[in-house]
Short mmCIF file of N, CA and C in Angstrom, two decimals:
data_model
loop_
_atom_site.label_atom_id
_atom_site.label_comp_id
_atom_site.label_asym_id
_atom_site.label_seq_id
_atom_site.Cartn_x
_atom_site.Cartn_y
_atom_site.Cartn_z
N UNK A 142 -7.20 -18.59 17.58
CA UNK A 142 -7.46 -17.95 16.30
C UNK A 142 -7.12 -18.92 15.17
N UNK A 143 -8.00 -18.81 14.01
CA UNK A 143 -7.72 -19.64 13.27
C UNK A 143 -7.21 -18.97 11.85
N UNK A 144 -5.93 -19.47 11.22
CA UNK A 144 -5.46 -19.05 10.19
C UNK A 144 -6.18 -18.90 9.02
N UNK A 145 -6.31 -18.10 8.13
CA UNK A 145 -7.09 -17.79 6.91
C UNK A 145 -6.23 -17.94 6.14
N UNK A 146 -5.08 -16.92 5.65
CA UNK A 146 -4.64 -16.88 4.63
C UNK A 146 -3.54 -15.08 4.54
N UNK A 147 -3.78 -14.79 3.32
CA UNK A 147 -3.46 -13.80 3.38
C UNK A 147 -4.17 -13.20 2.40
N UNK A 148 -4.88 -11.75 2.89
CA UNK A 148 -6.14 -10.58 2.38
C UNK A 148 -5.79 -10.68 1.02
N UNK A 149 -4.83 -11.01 0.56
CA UNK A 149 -4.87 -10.47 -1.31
C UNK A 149 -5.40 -11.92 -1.89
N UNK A 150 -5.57 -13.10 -0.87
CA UNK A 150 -5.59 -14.16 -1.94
C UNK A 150 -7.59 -14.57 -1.45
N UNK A 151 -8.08 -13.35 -1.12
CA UNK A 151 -9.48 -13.25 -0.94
C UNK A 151 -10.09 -11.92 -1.23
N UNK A 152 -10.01 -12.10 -2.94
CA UNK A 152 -10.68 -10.91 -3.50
C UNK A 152 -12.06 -10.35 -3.33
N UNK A 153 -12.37 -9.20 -3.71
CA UNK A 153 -13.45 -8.63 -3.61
C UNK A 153 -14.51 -9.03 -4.22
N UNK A 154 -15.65 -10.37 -3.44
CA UNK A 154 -16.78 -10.87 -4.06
C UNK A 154 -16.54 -12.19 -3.99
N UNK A 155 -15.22 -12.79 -3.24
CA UNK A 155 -14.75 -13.89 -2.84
C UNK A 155 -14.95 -14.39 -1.84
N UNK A 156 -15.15 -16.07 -1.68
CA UNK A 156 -14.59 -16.56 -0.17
C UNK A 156 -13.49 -17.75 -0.34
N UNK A 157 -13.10 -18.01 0.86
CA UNK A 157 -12.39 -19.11 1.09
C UNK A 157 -13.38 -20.05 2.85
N UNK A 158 -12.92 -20.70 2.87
CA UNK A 158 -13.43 -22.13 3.49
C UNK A 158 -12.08 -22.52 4.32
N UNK A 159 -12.34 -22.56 5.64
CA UNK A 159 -11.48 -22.48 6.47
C UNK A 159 -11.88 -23.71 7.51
N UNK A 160 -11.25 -24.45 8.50
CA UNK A 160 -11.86 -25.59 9.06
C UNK A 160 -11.69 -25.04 10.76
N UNK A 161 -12.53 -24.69 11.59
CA UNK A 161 -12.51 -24.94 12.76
C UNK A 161 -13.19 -25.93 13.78
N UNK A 162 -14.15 -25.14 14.39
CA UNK A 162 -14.86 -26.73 15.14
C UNK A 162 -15.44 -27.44 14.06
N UNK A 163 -16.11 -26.46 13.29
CA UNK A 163 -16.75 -27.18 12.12
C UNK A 163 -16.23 -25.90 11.03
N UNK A 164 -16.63 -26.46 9.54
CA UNK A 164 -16.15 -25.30 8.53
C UNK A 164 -16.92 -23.92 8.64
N UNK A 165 -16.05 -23.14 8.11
CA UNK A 165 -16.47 -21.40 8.33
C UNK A 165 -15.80 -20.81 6.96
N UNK A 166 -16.99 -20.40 6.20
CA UNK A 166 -16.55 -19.71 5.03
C UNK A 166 -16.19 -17.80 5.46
N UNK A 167 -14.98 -17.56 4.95
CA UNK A 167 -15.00 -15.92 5.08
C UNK A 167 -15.27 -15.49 3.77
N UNK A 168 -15.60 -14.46 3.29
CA UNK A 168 -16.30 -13.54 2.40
C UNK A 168 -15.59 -12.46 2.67
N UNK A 169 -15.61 -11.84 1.28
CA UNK A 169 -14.96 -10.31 1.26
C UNK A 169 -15.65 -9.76 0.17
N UNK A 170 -16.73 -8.66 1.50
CA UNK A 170 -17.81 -8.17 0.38
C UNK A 170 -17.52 -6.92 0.49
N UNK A 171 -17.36 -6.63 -0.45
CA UNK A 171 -16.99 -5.00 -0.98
C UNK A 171 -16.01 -4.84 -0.09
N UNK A 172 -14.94 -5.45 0.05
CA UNK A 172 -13.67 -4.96 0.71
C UNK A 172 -13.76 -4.98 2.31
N UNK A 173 -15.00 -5.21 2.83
CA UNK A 173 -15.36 -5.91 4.46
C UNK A 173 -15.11 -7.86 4.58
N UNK A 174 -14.26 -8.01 5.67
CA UNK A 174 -14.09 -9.30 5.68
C UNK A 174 -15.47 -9.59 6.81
N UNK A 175 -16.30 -11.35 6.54
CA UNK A 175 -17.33 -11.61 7.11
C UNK A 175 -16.81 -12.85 7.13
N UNK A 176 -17.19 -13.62 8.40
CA UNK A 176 -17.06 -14.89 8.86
C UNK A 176 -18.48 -15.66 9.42
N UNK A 177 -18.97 -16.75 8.73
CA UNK A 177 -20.15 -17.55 9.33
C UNK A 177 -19.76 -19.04 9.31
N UNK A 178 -20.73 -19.53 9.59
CA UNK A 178 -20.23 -21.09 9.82
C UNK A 178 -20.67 -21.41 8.09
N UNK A 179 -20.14 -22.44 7.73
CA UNK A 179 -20.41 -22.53 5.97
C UNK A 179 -21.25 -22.93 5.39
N UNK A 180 -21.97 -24.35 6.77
CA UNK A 180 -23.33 -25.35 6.31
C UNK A 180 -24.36 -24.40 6.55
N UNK A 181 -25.28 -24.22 5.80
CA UNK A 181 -26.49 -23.73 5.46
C UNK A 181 -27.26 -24.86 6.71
N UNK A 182 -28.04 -23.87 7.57
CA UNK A 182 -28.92 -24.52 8.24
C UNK A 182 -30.52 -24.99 7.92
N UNK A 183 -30.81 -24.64 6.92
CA UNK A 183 -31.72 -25.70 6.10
C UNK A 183 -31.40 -26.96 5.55
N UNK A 184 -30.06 -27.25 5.19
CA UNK A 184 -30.02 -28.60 4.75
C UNK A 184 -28.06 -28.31 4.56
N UNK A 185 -27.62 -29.53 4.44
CA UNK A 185 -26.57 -29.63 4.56
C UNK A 185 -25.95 -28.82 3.06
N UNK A 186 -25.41 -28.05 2.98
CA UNK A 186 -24.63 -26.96 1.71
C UNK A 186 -23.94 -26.06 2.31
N UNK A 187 -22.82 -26.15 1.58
CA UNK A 187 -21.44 -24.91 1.64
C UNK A 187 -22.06 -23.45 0.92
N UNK A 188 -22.16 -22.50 2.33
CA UNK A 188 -22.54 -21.34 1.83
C UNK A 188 -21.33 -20.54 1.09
N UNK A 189 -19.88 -21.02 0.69
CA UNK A 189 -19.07 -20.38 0.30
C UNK A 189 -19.02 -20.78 -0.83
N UNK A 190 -20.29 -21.82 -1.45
CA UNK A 190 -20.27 -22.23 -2.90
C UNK A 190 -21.30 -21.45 -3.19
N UNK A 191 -22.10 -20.66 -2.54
CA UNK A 191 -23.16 -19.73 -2.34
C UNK A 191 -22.74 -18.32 -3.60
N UNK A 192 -23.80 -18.00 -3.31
CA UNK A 192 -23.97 -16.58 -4.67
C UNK A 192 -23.75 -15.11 -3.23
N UNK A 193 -22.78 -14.38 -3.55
CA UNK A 193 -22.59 -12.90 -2.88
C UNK A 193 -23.09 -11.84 -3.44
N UNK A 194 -24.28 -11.01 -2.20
CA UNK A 194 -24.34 -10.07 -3.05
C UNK A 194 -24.58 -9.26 -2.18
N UNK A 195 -23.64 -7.92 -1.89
CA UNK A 195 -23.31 -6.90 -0.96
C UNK A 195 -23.34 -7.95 0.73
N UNK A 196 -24.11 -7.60 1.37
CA UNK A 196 -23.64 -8.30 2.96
C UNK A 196 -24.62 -9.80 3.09
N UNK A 197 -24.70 -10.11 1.85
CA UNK A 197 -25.92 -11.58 1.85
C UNK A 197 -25.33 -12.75 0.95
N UNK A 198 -25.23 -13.36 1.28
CA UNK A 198 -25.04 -14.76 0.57
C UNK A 198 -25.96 -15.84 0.34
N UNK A 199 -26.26 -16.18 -0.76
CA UNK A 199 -27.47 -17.38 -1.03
C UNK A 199 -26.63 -18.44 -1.26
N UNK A 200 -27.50 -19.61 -0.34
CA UNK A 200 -27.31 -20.67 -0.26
C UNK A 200 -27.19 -21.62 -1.66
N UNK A 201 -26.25 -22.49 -2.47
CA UNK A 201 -26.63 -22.87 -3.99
C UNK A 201 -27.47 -23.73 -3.86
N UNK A 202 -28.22 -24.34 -2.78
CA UNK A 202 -29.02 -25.76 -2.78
C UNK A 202 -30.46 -25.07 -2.98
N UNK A 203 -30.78 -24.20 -1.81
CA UNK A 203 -31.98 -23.79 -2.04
C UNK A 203 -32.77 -22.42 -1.97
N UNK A 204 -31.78 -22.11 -2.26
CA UNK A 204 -31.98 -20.21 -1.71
C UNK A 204 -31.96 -19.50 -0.96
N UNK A 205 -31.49 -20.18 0.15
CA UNK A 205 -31.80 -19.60 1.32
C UNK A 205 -30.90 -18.54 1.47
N UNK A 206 -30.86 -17.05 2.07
CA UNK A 206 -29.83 -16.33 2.51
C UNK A 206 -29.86 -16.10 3.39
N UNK A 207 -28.66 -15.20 3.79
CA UNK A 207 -28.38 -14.88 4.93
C UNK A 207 -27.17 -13.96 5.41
N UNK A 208 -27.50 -12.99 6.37
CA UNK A 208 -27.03 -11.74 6.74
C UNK A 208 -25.64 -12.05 7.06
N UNK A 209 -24.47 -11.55 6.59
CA UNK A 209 -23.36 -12.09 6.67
C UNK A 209 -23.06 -11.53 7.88
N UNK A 210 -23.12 -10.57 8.47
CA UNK A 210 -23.11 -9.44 9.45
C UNK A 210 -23.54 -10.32 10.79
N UNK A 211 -24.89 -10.61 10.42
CA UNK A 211 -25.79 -11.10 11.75
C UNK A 211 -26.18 -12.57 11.90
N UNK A 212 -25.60 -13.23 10.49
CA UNK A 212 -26.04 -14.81 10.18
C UNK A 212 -27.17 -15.40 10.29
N UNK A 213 -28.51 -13.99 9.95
CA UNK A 213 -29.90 -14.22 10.04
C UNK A 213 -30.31 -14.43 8.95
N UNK A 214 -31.04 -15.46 8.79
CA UNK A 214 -31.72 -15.88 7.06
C UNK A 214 -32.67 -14.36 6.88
N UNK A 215 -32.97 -14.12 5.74
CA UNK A 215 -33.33 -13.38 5.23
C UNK A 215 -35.45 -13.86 4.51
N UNK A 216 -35.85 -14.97 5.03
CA UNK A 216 -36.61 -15.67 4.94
C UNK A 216 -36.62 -17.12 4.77
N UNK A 217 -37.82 -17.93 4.05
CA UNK A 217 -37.87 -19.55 3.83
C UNK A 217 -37.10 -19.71 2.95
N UNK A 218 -36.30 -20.60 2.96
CA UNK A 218 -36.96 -22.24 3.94
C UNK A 218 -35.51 -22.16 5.06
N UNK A 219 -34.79 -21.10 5.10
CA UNK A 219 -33.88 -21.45 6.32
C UNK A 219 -34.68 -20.96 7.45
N UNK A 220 -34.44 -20.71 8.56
CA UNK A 220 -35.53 -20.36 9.44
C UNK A 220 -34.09 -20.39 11.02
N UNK A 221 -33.45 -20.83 10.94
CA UNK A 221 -32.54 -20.44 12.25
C UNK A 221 -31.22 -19.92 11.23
N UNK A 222 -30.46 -19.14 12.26
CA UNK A 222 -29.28 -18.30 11.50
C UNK A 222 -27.96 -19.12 11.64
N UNK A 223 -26.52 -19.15 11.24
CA UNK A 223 -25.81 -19.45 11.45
C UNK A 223 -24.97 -18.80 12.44
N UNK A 224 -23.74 -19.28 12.78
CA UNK A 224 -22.75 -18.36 13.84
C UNK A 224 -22.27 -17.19 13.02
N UNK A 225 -21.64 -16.39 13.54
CA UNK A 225 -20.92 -15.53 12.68
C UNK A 225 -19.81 -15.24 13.76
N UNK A 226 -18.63 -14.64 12.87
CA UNK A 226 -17.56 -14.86 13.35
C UNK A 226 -16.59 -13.55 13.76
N UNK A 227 -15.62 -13.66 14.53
CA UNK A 227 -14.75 -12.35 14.03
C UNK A 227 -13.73 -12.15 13.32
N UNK A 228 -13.84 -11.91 12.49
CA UNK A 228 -12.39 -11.27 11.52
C UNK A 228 -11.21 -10.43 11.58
N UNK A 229 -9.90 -11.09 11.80
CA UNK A 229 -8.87 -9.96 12.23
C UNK A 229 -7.56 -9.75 11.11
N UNK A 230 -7.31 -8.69 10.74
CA UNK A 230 -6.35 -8.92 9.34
C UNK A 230 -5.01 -8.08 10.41
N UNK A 231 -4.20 -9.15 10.58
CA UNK A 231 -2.70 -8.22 11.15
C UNK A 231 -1.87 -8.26 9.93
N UNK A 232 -1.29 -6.74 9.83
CA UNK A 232 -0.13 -7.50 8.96
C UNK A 232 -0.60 -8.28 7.49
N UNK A 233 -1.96 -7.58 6.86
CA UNK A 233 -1.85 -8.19 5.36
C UNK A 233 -2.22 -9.72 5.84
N UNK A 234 -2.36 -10.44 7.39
CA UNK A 234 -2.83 -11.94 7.27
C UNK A 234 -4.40 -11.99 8.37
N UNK A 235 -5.13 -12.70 7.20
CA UNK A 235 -6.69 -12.58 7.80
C UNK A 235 -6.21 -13.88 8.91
N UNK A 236 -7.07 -13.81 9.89
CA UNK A 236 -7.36 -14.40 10.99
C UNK A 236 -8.86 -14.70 11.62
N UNK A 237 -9.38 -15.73 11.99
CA UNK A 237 -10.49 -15.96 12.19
C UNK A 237 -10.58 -16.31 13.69
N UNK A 238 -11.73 -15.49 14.73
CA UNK A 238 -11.67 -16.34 16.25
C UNK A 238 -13.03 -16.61 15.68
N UNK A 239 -13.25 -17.89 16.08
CA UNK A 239 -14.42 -18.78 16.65
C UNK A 239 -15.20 -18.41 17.67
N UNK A 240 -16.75 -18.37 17.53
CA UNK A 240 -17.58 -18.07 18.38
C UNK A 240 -18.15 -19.22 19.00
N UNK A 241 -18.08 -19.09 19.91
CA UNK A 241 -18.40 -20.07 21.16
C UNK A 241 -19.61 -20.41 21.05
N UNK A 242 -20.22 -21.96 20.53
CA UNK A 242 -21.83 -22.29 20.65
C UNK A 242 -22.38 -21.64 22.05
N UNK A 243 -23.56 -21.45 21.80
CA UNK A 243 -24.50 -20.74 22.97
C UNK A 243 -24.39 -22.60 23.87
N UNK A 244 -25.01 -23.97 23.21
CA UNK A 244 -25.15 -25.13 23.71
C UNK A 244 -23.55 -25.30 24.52
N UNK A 245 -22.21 -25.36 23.62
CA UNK A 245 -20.81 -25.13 24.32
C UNK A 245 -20.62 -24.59 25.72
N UNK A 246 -21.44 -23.07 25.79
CA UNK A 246 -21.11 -22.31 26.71
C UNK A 246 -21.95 -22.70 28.29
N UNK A 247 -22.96 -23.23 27.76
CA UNK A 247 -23.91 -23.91 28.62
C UNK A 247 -23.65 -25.06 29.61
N UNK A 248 -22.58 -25.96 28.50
CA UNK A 248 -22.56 -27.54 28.88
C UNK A 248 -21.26 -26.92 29.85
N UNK A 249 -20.31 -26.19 29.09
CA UNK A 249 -19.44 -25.70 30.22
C UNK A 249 -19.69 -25.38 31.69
N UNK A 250 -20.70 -24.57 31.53
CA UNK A 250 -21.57 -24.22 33.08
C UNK A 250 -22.07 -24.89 33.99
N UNK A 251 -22.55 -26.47 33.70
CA UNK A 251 -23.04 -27.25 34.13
C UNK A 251 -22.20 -28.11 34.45
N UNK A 252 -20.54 -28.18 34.20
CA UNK A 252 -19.98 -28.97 34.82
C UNK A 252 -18.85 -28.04 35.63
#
């Protein structure tokens, strides 16, 4: 699990930027915590420098959004989704587990 922080210092309509295999912005939209990976898969951009609005976040480079829920773009020009994550708040402290690449889980299998 990876450390976040603590829930009050990720207000409502906020994210923070957290580092695991690679960076993962969390979001706190309308008082639901959401975890995706942060680079926009259209082109290299921090979706936590991104615009929030209810469970969608736009990308600031090129518009792209995407389902914070399901990490499915919402149309062009992104076209594959990001990871999305799970969110655990114990105790007033957010917590992030990492989702296992589908390619990760694979290469595992093969050896």
């Amino acid at each position: 699990m990876i450390y976040v922080g603590e829930l009050a210092d990720i207000p409502v309509g906020e994210s923070v930027r957290v580092q695991g295999s690679v960076a993962i912005a969390v979001f706190n939209a309308d008082g639901e915590l959401y975890a995706i990976d942060d680079t926009c898969t259209h082109q290299d951009a921090s979706l936590s420098d991104g615009w929030l609005e209810g469970c969608a976040v736009e990308c600031p480079l090129h518009a792209a959004c995407f389902d914070l829920r399901t990490g499915q773009p919402s149309g062009p020009p992104a076209k594959k989704p990001v990871r999305t994550h799970q969110v655990t708040v114990d105790d007033g402290l957010v917590y992030v587990e990492e989702t296992v690449r589908v390619e990760d889980r694979e290469l595992a299998r093969a050896e």
